Coordinates of C-alpha atoms and ligand atoms in Angstrom, one line a residue:
Chain A
M1 CA 36.7 -36.9 -51.4
S2 CA 38.4 -36.2 -48.2
G3 CA 37.9 -33.6 -45.8
T4 CA 39.2 -31.6 -42.7
I5 CA 37.1 -31.9 -39.6
A6 CA 35.3 -28.6 -40.5
E7 CA 34.5 -29.8 -44.1
K8 CA 33.3 -33.2 -42.8
I9 CA 30.8 -31.5 -40.3
L10 CA 29.6 -29.0 -42.9
A11 CA 29.1 -31.6 -45.5
K12 CA 26.9 -33.6 -43.2
A13 CA 25.0 -30.5 -42.1
S14 CA 24.3 -29.7 -45.7
R15 CA 23.4 -33.1 -46.7
K16 CA 26.3 -33.5 -49.1
K17 CA 29.0 -36.1 -49.7
Y18 CA 31.6 -33.4 -49.4
V19 CA 32.1 -29.8 -49.5
E20 CA 35.0 -27.5 -50.8
P21 CA 36.3 -24.3 -49.4
G22 CA 34.5 -21.3 -51.1
D23 CA 31.3 -23.4 -51.7
F24 CA 28.1 -21.6 -50.4
I25 CA 25.9 -24.0 -48.6
V26 CA 22.7 -24.0 -46.6
A27 CA 23.1 -26.2 -43.5
D28 CA 20.9 -27.6 -40.9
V29 CA 21.8 -26.2 -37.4
D30 CA 21.9 -28.5 -34.2
V31 CA 21.5 -25.6 -31.8
V32 CA 21.0 -22.0 -32.0
F33 CA 21.3 -19.6 -29.2
A34 CA 21.3 -15.8 -28.3
H35 CA 21.8 -13.8 -25.1
D36 CA 20.5 -10.6 -23.6
G37 CA 23.0 -8.6 -25.8
T38 CA 21.6 -10.1 -29.1
A39 CA 18.2 -12.0 -28.5
T40 CA 15.9 -9.1 -28.7
L41 CA 17.2 -7.8 -32.1
A42 CA 16.8 -11.4 -33.4
F43 CA 13.2 -11.3 -32.0
D44 CA 12.6 -8.1 -34.0
V45 CA 13.9 -9.6 -37.1
M46 CA 11.5 -12.5 -36.7
K47 CA 8.7 -10.1 -36.4
E48 CA 9.9 -8.2 -39.4
L49 CA 9.7 -11.6 -41.3
N50 CA 6.2 -12.0 -40.0
E51 CA 7.2 -15.3 -38.4
E52 CA 7.5 -15.8 -34.7
K53 CA 7.5 -19.6 -34.3
V54 CA 10.8 -21.4 -33.8
F55 CA 11.7 -24.4 -36.1
D56 CA 12.3 -26.8 -33.0
S57 CA 11.9 -25.6 -29.4
K58 CA 14.5 -28.1 -28.2
K59 CA 17.1 -26.6 -30.6
V60 CA 16.8 -22.8 -29.7
V61 CA 18.3 -21.8 -26.4
L62 CA 18.3 -18.3 -24.7
F63 CA 20.7 -17.0 -21.9
I64 CA 20.5 -14.0 -19.7
D65 CA 24.2 -13.5 -18.8
H66 CA 25.6 -10.3 -20.2
A67 CA 24.0 -7.9 -17.7
A68 CA 22.6 -10.3 -15.1
P69 CA 21.2 -9.5 -12.6
S70 CA 19.9 -6.4 -14.5
P71 CA 21.7 -3.2 -13.7
S72 CA 19.0 -0.9 -15.1
P73 CA 15.2 -0.8 -15.8
A74 CA 15.9 -0.8 -19.6
I75 CA 17.8 -4.1 -19.3
S76 CA 15.1 -5.6 -17.1
A77 CA 12.7 -5.0 -19.9
I78 CA 15.0 -6.9 -22.4
H79 CA 15.2 -9.6 -19.9
N80 CA 11.5 -9.7 -19.6
R81 CA 11.2 -9.8 -23.4
M82 CA 13.3 -12.9 -23.4
R83 CA 11.2 -14.4 -20.6
D84 CA 7.9 -13.7 -22.5
F85 CA 9.4 -15.3 -25.7
S86 CA 10.8 -18.4 -23.9
K87 CA 7.2 -19.0 -22.5
L88 CA 5.4 -18.5 -25.5
H89 CA 7.6 -20.8 -27.7
N90 CA 8.5 -23.2 -25.0
V91 CA 12.1 -22.5 -25.6
K92 CA 14.6 -23.1 -22.8
L93 CA 15.9 -19.9 -21.0
Y94 CA 18.7 -19.7 -18.6
D95 CA 17.9 -16.9 -16.5
V96 CA 19.9 -14.6 -14.1
G97 CA 22.4 -16.5 -12.0
N98 CA 22.9 -19.7 -14.3
G99 CA 26.0 -18.3 -15.9
I100 CA 27.6 -17.5 -19.2
C101 CA 26.2 -18.9 -22.5
H102 CA 29.4 -20.6 -23.6
Q103 CA 29.9 -22.3 -20.3
L104 CA 26.2 -23.5 -20.1
L105 CA 25.6 -24.6 -23.6
P106 CA 28.2 -27.6 -23.4
S107 CA 27.7 -28.3 -19.7
E108 CA 23.9 -28.6 -20.2
G109 CA 24.4 -31.1 -23.0
Y110 CA 23.6 -29.2 -26.1
V111 CA 27.0 -29.7 -27.9
K112 CA 28.3 -33.0 -29.2
P113 CA 31.1 -34.0 -31.7
G114 CA 30.0 -33.2 -35.1
S115 CA 27.3 -30.5 -34.1
L116 CA 26.7 -27.4 -36.0
V117 CA 26.4 -24.7 -33.3
I118 CA 25.3 -21.2 -34.2
G119 CA 25.3 -18.4 -31.6
A120 CA 24.5 -14.8 -31.8
D121 CA 27.9 -14.2 -30.1
S122 CA 31.3 -13.9 -31.5
H123 CA 32.9 -16.3 -28.9
T124 CA 30.7 -19.2 -30.2
V125 CA 34.0 -20.8 -31.6
T126 CA 34.5 -22.0 -28.0
H127 CA 32.4 -24.9 -28.8
G128 CA 34.9 -26.3 -31.3
A129 CA 36.8 -27.5 -28.2
F130 CA 34.0 -30.3 -28.2
N131 CA 34.8 -31.3 -31.9
A132 CA 31.9 -29.2 -33.1
F133 CA 31.7 -26.6 -35.9
A134 CA 30.7 -23.6 -34.0
T135 CA 30.5 -20.2 -35.1
G136 CA 29.1 -16.8 -34.2
V137 CA 26.6 -14.8 -36.2
G138 CA 24.6 -11.6 -36.1
S139 CA 20.9 -11.4 -35.2
T140 CA 19.5 -11.6 -38.7
D141 CA 21.2 -14.9 -39.1
A142 CA 20.2 -16.1 -35.7
A143 CA 16.6 -15.1 -36.2
I144 CA 16.5 -17.1 -39.6
A145 CA 18.2 -20.1 -37.9
M146 CA 15.6 -20.0 -35.1
M147 CA 12.8 -19.8 -37.5
T148 CA 13.9 -22.3 -40.2
G149 CA 16.7 -24.2 -38.5
K150 CA 18.9 -23.3 -41.5
I151 CA 22.0 -21.0 -42.0
W152 CA 23.8 -20.0 -45.1
L153 CA 27.6 -20.5 -45.0
K154 CA 30.6 -20.1 -47.2
V155 CA 32.9 -23.2 -46.5
P156 CA 36.2 -21.9 -45.0
E157 CA 39.6 -22.9 -45.8
S158 CA 41.0 -25.0 -43.0
I159 CA 44.5 -24.4 -41.4
K160 CA 46.2 -26.8 -39.2
L161 CA 47.9 -25.6 -36.0
E162 CA 50.0 -28.4 -34.6
L163 CA 50.9 -27.9 -31.0
N164 CA 53.3 -30.3 -29.4
G165 CA 55.0 -30.7 -26.1
N166 CA 54.1 -29.7 -22.5
L167 CA 53.7 -26.1 -21.2
S168 CA 56.3 -25.0 -18.7
E169 CA 55.6 -24.4 -15.0
G170 CA 53.6 -21.1 -14.6
V171 CA 52.3 -21.1 -18.3
T172 CA 48.7 -21.8 -19.0
S173 CA 46.4 -22.4 -22.0
K174 CA 45.7 -18.8 -22.0
D175 CA 49.4 -18.0 -22.3
L176 CA 49.4 -20.2 -25.3
V177 CA 46.6 -18.8 -27.1
L178 CA 47.9 -15.3 -26.4
F179 CA 51.1 -16.4 -27.9
L180 CA 49.3 -17.5 -31.0
I181 CA 47.3 -14.3 -31.3
G182 CA 50.5 -12.3 -30.9
N183 CA 52.3 -14.5 -33.6
F184 CA 49.4 -14.7 -36.1
K185 CA 47.6 -11.3 -35.3
A186 CA 44.1 -10.2 -35.0
D187 CA 43.1 -11.1 -38.7
G188 CA 45.7 -13.7 -39.3
F189 CA 43.1 -16.5 -39.5
N190 CA 40.2 -14.3 -41.0
Y191 CA 37.4 -16.4 -42.5
V192 CA 39.3 -19.6 -41.9
A193 CA 38.6 -22.7 -39.8
I194 CA 41.4 -23.4 -37.3
E195 CA 42.0 -27.2 -36.8
Y196 CA 44.3 -27.8 -33.8
S197 CA 46.2 -31.1 -33.5
G198 CA 49.2 -32.4 -31.6
S199 CA 50.2 -33.9 -28.3
T200 CA 49.5 -30.6 -26.3
I201 CA 45.7 -30.4 -27.3
E202 CA 45.5 -34.2 -26.9
K203 CA 46.3 -33.9 -23.3
L204 CA 44.7 -30.8 -22.4
S205 CA 41.7 -30.5 -19.9
V206 CA 38.2 -29.6 -21.2
D207 CA 38.8 -26.1 -19.4
S208 CA 42.0 -25.3 -21.1
R209 CA 40.7 -26.5 -24.5
M210 CA 37.7 -24.1 -24.2
T211 CA 40.1 -21.3 -23.4
I212 CA 42.1 -21.8 -26.5
A213 CA 39.0 -22.4 -28.8
N214 CA 37.4 -19.3 -27.2
M215 CA 40.1 -16.9 -28.6
G216 CA 40.3 -18.4 -32.1
V217 CA 38.0 -15.4 -33.0
E218 CA 40.6 -13.0 -31.7
M219 CA 42.6 -14.2 -34.7
G220 CA 39.5 -13.9 -37.0
A221 CA 38.7 -17.5 -37.2
K222 CA 35.2 -18.6 -38.4
A223 CA 35.7 -21.8 -36.1
S224 CA 38.2 -23.4 -34.0
L225 CA 38.1 -27.1 -34.0
M226 CA 39.8 -29.6 -32.0
P227 CA 39.7 -33.5 -32.2
L228 CA 37.8 -35.3 -29.5
N229 CA 40.3 -36.3 -26.7
E230 CA 39.8 -38.5 -23.7
N231 CA 39.2 -35.8 -21.2
T232 CA 36.4 -34.3 -23.2
R233 CA 34.9 -37.6 -24.0
V234 CA 34.5 -38.3 -20.4
W235 CA 33.3 -34.9 -19.6
L236 CA 30.7 -35.0 -22.3
S237 CA 29.6 -38.7 -21.5
K238 CA 28.0 -37.4 -18.3
R239 CA 26.0 -34.6 -20.3
V240 CA 25.0 -35.4 -23.7
Q241 CA 22.4 -37.9 -24.8
G242 CA 23.0 -40.6 -27.4
P243 CA 26.4 -41.9 -28.6
I244 CA 29.4 -39.7 -29.0
T245 CA 31.0 -40.2 -32.4
P246 CA 34.2 -38.2 -32.9
V247 CA 34.8 -36.4 -36.4
E248 CA 38.3 -36.9 -37.4
P249 CA 40.1 -35.4 -40.5
D250 CA 40.6 -37.6 -43.3
K251 CA 44.3 -38.7 -43.8
D252 CA 44.6 -36.8 -47.0
A253 CA 42.5 -33.8 -46.1
T254 CA 43.8 -30.6 -47.7
Y255 CA 44.8 -27.7 -45.5
Y256 CA 45.6 -24.4 -46.8
K257 CA 48.5 -24.2 -44.4
T258 CA 50.0 -26.0 -41.7
Y259 CA 51.9 -24.5 -38.7
S260 CA 53.8 -26.5 -36.1
F261 CA 54.9 -25.3 -32.7
D262 CA 56.6 -26.8 -29.7
V263 CA 54.9 -25.1 -26.7
K264 CA 57.8 -25.7 -24.1
S265 CA 59.4 -22.3 -24.7
I266 CA 56.3 -20.1 -24.3
E267 CA 56.3 -17.8 -21.4
P268 CA 53.5 -16.2 -19.6
M269 CA 52.1 -13.7 -21.9
V270 CA 50.1 -10.4 -21.6
A271 CA 48.1 -8.6 -24.4
A272 CA 48.6 -5.0 -23.8
P273 CA 46.3 -2.2 -24.9
P274 CA 44.7 -1.2 -27.4
N275 CA 44.6 -4.5 -29.4
V276 CA 44.4 -8.1 -28.3
D277 CA 47.4 -8.9 -30.6
N278 CA 49.7 -6.5 -28.9
V279 CA 51.1 -9.5 -27.0
K280 CA 54.2 -9.4 -24.9
P281 CA 55.9 -11.7 -22.4
V282 CA 54.9 -10.7 -18.9
T283 CA 58.5 -10.1 -18.1
E284 CA 58.4 -6.8 -20.3
L285 CA 55.5 -5.4 -18.4
E286 CA 56.5 -6.3 -14.9
G287 CA 56.0 -3.6 -12.3
L288 CA 53.2 -1.6 -14.1
E289 CA 50.8 -0.5 -11.3
I290 CA 47.3 -1.7 -11.7
D291 CA 44.0 -0.8 -10.0
Q292 CA 41.8 -3.8 -10.6
V293 CA 42.0 -7.4 -11.4
F294 CA 39.2 -9.6 -13.0
I295 CA 39.3 -13.3 -13.0
G296 CA 36.4 -14.7 -15.1
S297 CA 34.4 -14.8 -18.4
C298 CA 33.9 -17.4 -20.9
T299 CA 37.7 -17.5 -21.5
N300 CA 38.8 -18.1 -17.9
G301 CA 36.1 -18.4 -15.4
R302 CA 36.1 -22.1 -14.9
L303 CA 37.2 -24.3 -12.0
E304 CA 40.5 -24.8 -13.3
D305 CA 40.9 -21.1 -13.7
I306 CA 39.9 -20.4 -10.0
E307 CA 42.4 -23.3 -8.9
L308 CA 45.1 -21.7 -10.7
A309 CA 44.4 -18.3 -9.2
L310 CA 44.3 -19.9 -5.9
R311 CA 47.7 -21.4 -6.1
I312 CA 49.0 -18.0 -5.8
L313 CA 46.1 -16.2 -3.9
K314 CA 45.9 -18.9 -1.0
G315 CA 47.0 -17.4 2.2
R316 CA 47.8 -14.1 0.7
K317 CA 45.9 -10.8 0.6
V318 CA 45.3 -8.7 -2.6
K319 CA 46.8 -5.2 -3.0
S320 CA 44.4 -4.2 -5.7
R321 CA 40.7 -4.7 -6.1
C322 CA 40.2 -8.4 -7.2
I323 CA 36.8 -9.5 -8.7
V324 CA 36.4 -13.2 -9.2
I325 CA 33.3 -14.4 -11.3
P326 CA 32.6 -18.0 -11.8
A327 CA 31.4 -18.8 -15.3
S328 CA 28.4 -20.8 -14.2
K329 CA 26.3 -21.9 -11.3
E330 CA 28.0 -25.3 -11.6
V331 CA 31.4 -23.8 -11.4
Y332 CA 30.4 -21.7 -8.5
Y333 CA 28.9 -24.6 -6.6
E334 CA 32.1 -26.8 -7.2
A335 CA 34.2 -23.9 -6.0
L336 CA 32.2 -23.6 -3.0
K337 CA 32.2 -27.3 -2.1
K338 CA 36.0 -27.3 -2.4
G339 CA 36.5 -24.4 -0.3
Y340 CA 37.7 -22.3 -2.9
I341 CA 35.3 -19.4 -2.3
E342 CA 36.1 -19.1 1.2
E343 CA 40.0 -18.9 0.2
L344 CA 39.1 -16.2 -2.1
L345 CA 37.1 -14.2 0.4
R346 CA 40.1 -14.5 2.9
S347 CA 42.4 -13.1 0.2
N348 CA 40.0 -10.1 0.1
C349 CA 38.6 -10.9 -3.4
V350 CA 35.1 -10.0 -4.4
V351 CA 33.2 -13.0 -5.5
G352 CA 30.3 -12.2 -7.9
P353 CA 27.3 -14.3 -9.1
P354 CA 27.8 -16.2 -12.5
T355 CA 27.7 -13.7 -15.3
C356 CA 29.8 -11.9 -17.9
G357 CA 30.4 -9.2 -15.5
P358 CA 33.1 -6.6 -16.2
C359 CA 34.2 -8.4 -19.5
I360 CA 31.7 -6.4 -21.6
G361 CA 31.7 -3.2 -19.4
A362 CA 28.0 -3.7 -18.7
H363 CA 28.1 -3.9 -15.0
M364 CA 30.1 -5.2 -11.8
G365 CA 33.4 -3.6 -11.9
L366 CA 33.8 -1.0 -14.6
L367 CA 37.2 0.6 -14.9
G368 CA 37.3 4.5 -14.4
P369 CA 39.2 7.0 -16.5
N370 CA 42.7 6.1 -16.6
E371 CA 42.5 3.2 -14.5
V372 CA 44.6 0.2 -15.3
G373 CA 43.1 -3.3 -15.1
I374 CA 44.4 -6.8 -15.6
S375 CA 41.8 -9.3 -16.7
T376 CA 41.5 -12.9 -17.8
T377 CA 38.9 -12.0 -20.5
N378 CA 39.3 -11.7 -24.2
R379 CA 39.2 -8.3 -25.5
N380 CA 41.1 -5.1 -24.3
F381 CA 39.8 -2.5 -26.9
P382 CA 39.5 1.0 -25.3
G383 CA 36.2 1.3 -23.7
R384 CA 35.4 -2.5 -23.5
M385 CA 35.5 -2.7 -19.7
G386 CA 34.5 0.8 -18.8
D387 CA 36.1 4.1 -19.5
R388 CA 37.5 4.7 -23.0
D389 CA 40.8 5.9 -21.3
A390 CA 41.0 3.0 -19.0
K391 CA 43.9 0.4 -20.0
I392 CA 43.2 -3.3 -20.1
F393 CA 45.8 -6.0 -20.0
L394 CA 44.8 -9.5 -20.7
A395 CA 46.6 -12.4 -19.1
S396 CA 46.0 -15.9 -17.5
P397 CA 44.6 -16.6 -13.9
L398 CA 48.0 -17.1 -12.7
T399 CA 49.3 -13.9 -13.9
A400 CA 46.2 -12.0 -12.9
A401 CA 46.4 -13.6 -9.3
A402 CA 50.1 -12.7 -9.0
S403 CA 49.4 -9.1 -10.1
A404 CA 46.6 -8.8 -7.7
V405 CA 48.8 -9.8 -4.8
E406 CA 51.6 -7.2 -5.8
G407 CA 49.2 -4.4 -7.1
K408 CA 51.3 -4.4 -10.1
I409 CA 51.9 -6.6 -13.3
T410 CA 53.8 -9.6 -11.9
D411 CA 55.2 -12.8 -13.3
P412 CA 53.5 -15.6 -11.7
R413 CA 56.7 -17.8 -11.8
N414 CA 58.1 -15.7 -9.0
Y415 CA 55.4 -17.3 -6.7
L416 CA 55.4 -20.6 -8.0
K417 CA 59.1 -20.9 -7.5
E418 CA 58.5 -20.4 -3.7
V419 CA 55.9 -23.1 -3.3
S420 CA 57.4 -25.8 -5.3
Chain B
M1 CA 26.2 4.2 -56.5
R2 CA 28.3 7.2 -55.9
G3 CA 29.5 8.9 -52.7
K4 CA 32.1 10.9 -50.8
V5 CA 34.7 9.1 -48.9
V6 CA 35.2 9.2 -45.4
K7 CA 38.4 7.4 -44.6
L8 CA 39.3 5.3 -41.6
G9 CA 42.3 3.2 -40.7
D10 CA 43.0 -0.5 -39.8
H11 CA 41.2 -2.7 -37.4
V12 CA 38.2 -0.6 -36.9
N13 CA 36.5 -2.8 -34.3
T14 CA 32.9 -3.1 -33.4
D15 CA 33.3 -1.3 -30.2
F16 CA 34.6 1.6 -32.2
V17 CA 31.5 1.7 -34.2
I18 CA 29.3 1.9 -31.1
S19 CA 30.9 1.6 -27.8
G20 CA 29.9 -1.6 -25.8
K21 CA 28.6 0.7 -23.1
Y22 CA 25.6 1.9 -25.1
K23 CA 24.6 -1.7 -25.9
F24 CA 22.9 -2.0 -22.6
K25 CA 21.5 1.4 -22.4
T26 CA 19.3 0.8 -25.3
Q27 CA 18.8 -1.6 -28.5
D28 CA 17.2 1.2 -30.5
I29 CA 19.3 1.6 -33.7
K30 CA 18.4 5.2 -34.1
E31 CA 19.3 6.1 -30.5
L32 CA 22.6 4.1 -30.9
S33 CA 23.4 5.8 -34.2
K34 CA 23.8 9.0 -32.3
H35 CA 26.9 7.5 -30.6
I36 CA 28.6 6.1 -33.9
F37 CA 32.3 6.0 -33.8
E38 CA 32.3 7.9 -30.5
D39 CA 35.1 6.0 -29.1
L40 CA 37.2 6.2 -32.2
D41 CA 36.8 10.0 -32.9
P42 CA 34.0 11.9 -31.5
T43 CA 34.0 14.4 -34.5
L44 CA 33.7 11.6 -37.1
S45 CA 29.9 11.4 -37.0
Q46 CA 29.6 15.0 -38.3
K47 CA 31.4 14.1 -41.5
I48 CA 29.1 11.2 -42.4
T49 CA 26.2 12.2 -44.7
V50 CA 23.7 10.3 -46.7
G51 CA 25.5 8.3 -49.5
T52 CA 29.0 8.4 -47.7
I53 CA 31.3 5.6 -48.6
I54 CA 33.6 4.5 -46.0
V55 CA 37.0 3.5 -47.1
A56 CA 39.1 1.8 -44.6
G57 CA 42.1 -0.5 -43.9
K58 CA 42.4 -4.1 -42.8
N59 CA 40.0 -6.1 -40.7
F60 CA 37.0 -3.8 -40.7
G61 CA 34.4 -4.7 -38.2
Y62 CA 36.6 -6.8 -36.1
G63 CA 35.2 -7.8 -32.5
S64 CA 31.7 -8.6 -31.6
S65 CA 29.0 -10.3 -33.5
R66 CA 26.6 -7.4 -32.8
E67 CA 24.6 -6.7 -35.8
H68 CA 24.0 -3.3 -34.2
A69 CA 27.4 -2.2 -35.7
P70 CA 26.5 -2.5 -39.4
R71 CA 22.9 -1.4 -38.9
V72 CA 24.0 1.7 -37.3
I73 CA 26.5 2.4 -40.1
K74 CA 23.4 1.9 -42.5
E75 CA 21.2 4.0 -40.5
V76 CA 23.4 7.1 -40.7
G77 CA 23.4 6.8 -44.4
V78 CA 26.6 5.2 -45.4
S79 CA 25.9 3.5 -48.7
A80 CA 28.9 1.2 -49.0
I81 CA 32.2 0.1 -47.1
V82 CA 35.2 -0.6 -49.2
A83 CA 38.2 -2.0 -47.0
K84 CA 41.3 -3.9 -47.6
S85 CA 39.6 -6.8 -45.6
F86 CA 36.7 -7.5 -43.1
A87 CA 36.2 -9.4 -40.1
R88 CA 33.9 -12.2 -41.1
I89 CA 30.9 -11.8 -38.8
F90 CA 30.7 -8.3 -39.8
F91 CA 30.9 -9.1 -43.4
R92 CA 27.9 -11.5 -43.4
N93 CA 26.1 -9.3 -41.3
A94 CA 26.3 -6.4 -43.5
I95 CA 25.3 -8.5 -46.5
N96 CA 22.2 -9.8 -44.5
I97 CA 21.1 -6.3 -43.9
G98 CA 21.8 -5.1 -47.4
L99 CA 24.8 -3.0 -46.7
P100 CA 27.4 -3.5 -49.6
V101 CA 30.9 -4.4 -48.4
I102 CA 33.7 -4.5 -50.9
V103 CA 37.3 -5.6 -50.7
A104 CA 39.6 -3.4 -52.8
S105 CA 43.5 -3.6 -53.3
E106 CA 45.8 -2.0 -50.7
S107 CA 47.0 0.5 -53.3
F108 CA 43.5 1.5 -54.4
I109 CA 42.7 2.3 -50.8
D110 CA 46.0 3.8 -49.8
S111 CA 45.6 6.3 -52.7
T112 CA 42.2 7.1 -51.9
D113 CA 41.7 10.2 -49.6
E114 CA 38.9 11.7 -47.5
G115 CA 36.6 13.6 -49.6
D116 CA 37.3 11.9 -52.8
K117 CA 34.3 10.9 -55.0
V118 CA 34.1 7.1 -55.3
S119 CA 31.5 5.2 -57.5
L120 CA 30.7 1.3 -57.3
D121 CA 29.1 -1.1 -59.8
L122 CA 28.2 -4.1 -57.6
E123 CA 26.9 -6.3 -60.4
K124 CA 30.0 -5.7 -62.8
G125 CA 32.4 -5.5 -59.8
I126 CA 34.0 -2.1 -60.6
I127 CA 35.3 0.6 -58.3
R128 CA 36.1 3.8 -59.5
N129 CA 37.9 6.8 -57.7
E130 CA 36.7 9.8 -59.8
T131 CA 38.7 12.3 -58.1
K132 CA 42.0 10.5 -58.6
N133 CA 40.7 8.8 -61.9
M134 CA 41.5 5.4 -60.7
E135 CA 39.6 2.3 -61.4
E136 CA 39.8 -1.5 -60.5
N137 CA 37.8 -4.6 -60.5
F138 CA 36.5 -6.7 -57.6
K139 CA 34.9 -10.2 -57.7
P140 CA 31.1 -9.6 -57.8
Y141 CA 29.2 -11.5 -55.1
P142 CA 28.0 -15.0 -56.0
S143 CA 24.5 -14.9 -57.6
F144 CA 22.6 -15.8 -54.4
I145 CA 24.3 -12.9 -52.3
S146 CA 23.7 -10.5 -55.1
V147 CA 20.1 -11.1 -55.3
V148 CA 19.9 -10.5 -51.5
M149 CA 21.9 -7.3 -51.9
R150 CA 19.7 -6.0 -54.7
E151 CA 16.5 -6.6 -52.5
G152 CA 18.3 -4.5 -49.7
G153 CA 19.1 -7.5 -47.5
I154 CA 17.8 -10.8 -46.5
V155 CA 14.8 -9.5 -44.6
S156 CA 13.6 -7.5 -47.4
Y157 CA 14.1 -10.4 -49.7
F158 CA 11.9 -12.7 -47.5
R159 CA 9.2 -10.1 -47.2
K160 CA 8.9 -9.7 -51.0
Y161 CA 9.2 -13.4 -51.9
G162 CA 7.9 -15.2 -48.8
A163 CA 10.9 -17.4 -49.0
F164 CA 14.6 -17.3 -48.5
P165 CA 16.9 -17.2 -51.5
W166 CA 17.9 -20.9 -51.1
D167 CA 14.2 -22.1 -51.0
T168 CA 13.6 -20.8 -54.5
R169 CA 16.9 -21.9 -56.2
Ligands
SF4_1 S1 32.2 -13.4 -20.9 FE1 32.7 -11.8 -22.1 S2 33.5 -12.6 -24.1 FE2 32.3 -14.1 -22.8 S3 30.3 -14.1 -23.7 FE3 30.3 -12.8 -21.8 S4 30.8 -10.7 -22.6 FE4 31.1 -12.1 -24.3

């Protein structure tokens, strides 16, 4: 019996020879995590179940990242409950200042090819970039997984997305995934596992692969899976223990559908409010005045993203407020060593501590009534990043940086032509 | 189960159910439920009473994994959600907490109006709009989900049996 990447990982996790789409399985998780937006509800569920012990203290991880450092006494109390839980159960907690869960989980070595990763956060699909089956769940599922190491799952259909060719100058992995979301829409891959393949994915950096996998959930996907590539293997080899064994699809695996794209013709894209699938080429929105730019989040807060932004920001001053937040302490530190933080400050950007920041509208740069923001994050629902009447445009770090310099939505290619 | 319909459109996302801004004010479901659907339509919460059945369009519950969303909907008395489709995390969260989530046909949903009386038979998989005299079948849940549902959610199931449904199978 042959399988897709998703089916092969799920078969192994449920100790079966093979699984088929539609099967209900109970699988062993390799790691389960929650953050300050979801952990305490999971603790409450564990309490309701009269069980507070975790199944394996090495496989449960907590992150304080959504509102960190705490902006209010109520949130401080949530954080303290997480600290107490971590001490009591000897579970690793990444406290204030370490960074975003989806950045830390792989960079701290918790994710390997073939892993089953369960997170109490919808962007858990990010870890599919590492050839793992990773999916987001609610607090009840997370609590049960923490207690028992098990999760019920319905095996999803797999669809194959073949991406071939090189991205054009000024076009990034973010533009590519926005293009896909615009094409397939917010529910286009509801309940399916996306399996990426093709030369584009094969060549991409780890940072770019994470950006694409991250936004799989914006098309409704249960998981975004990528085959291991050389960049990812090298990256992981410095971080994980034990052998790295890639999971490849069988030659005769069955896909519900296969789509192919040549990525060469994709332009810089922007998701306009009020939905993430309202995607347009930047050229259609150019000139729209903005109040704030945010470069950061689990979608685009990595070193590569800061480098991209600096291709335009370096030596220029921003016209709108521009907040830059590295996704983790490691990213921050690398950016510091390379002189990027200084360059950002010279451009008059505000650089924040590693955290989710304004992405979730909890702290550090909320948009006011009728303000317009352009952001490298992943959701633009009304109210997501502040006031309900604020408008949020989602774009790549290049487009965000060019827009910051002009104070209006700007095609980054205008700037890149000058330098090259 | 039988209830009066509150009708919603497509893509009701979790930030519409409870605005993300309240997530960090409190985690208390009772407190959060005061703000239900505030960003979608501030008057909506007044229409919901105990037993209300929400009938909605495509991709209901799209967005975050926050279980607060289905919990708040259950808290205000909604007895079931019928939609053209659901976002997957919301769907499983709802099942886990014992809030019935049913997929019905586009035509059934399009012809159902606010205020209609709708009844549901989860075991047989029948949905009926009594006001419009329409009926259709849906695929009942697989057995292990329907036991969870019958017990009011996975937590109640565990409390009653001291095991998860898969342990006793
Ligand atoms: S950065 Fe934004 S999308 Fe990512 S985990 Fe944090 S709040 Fe969620």
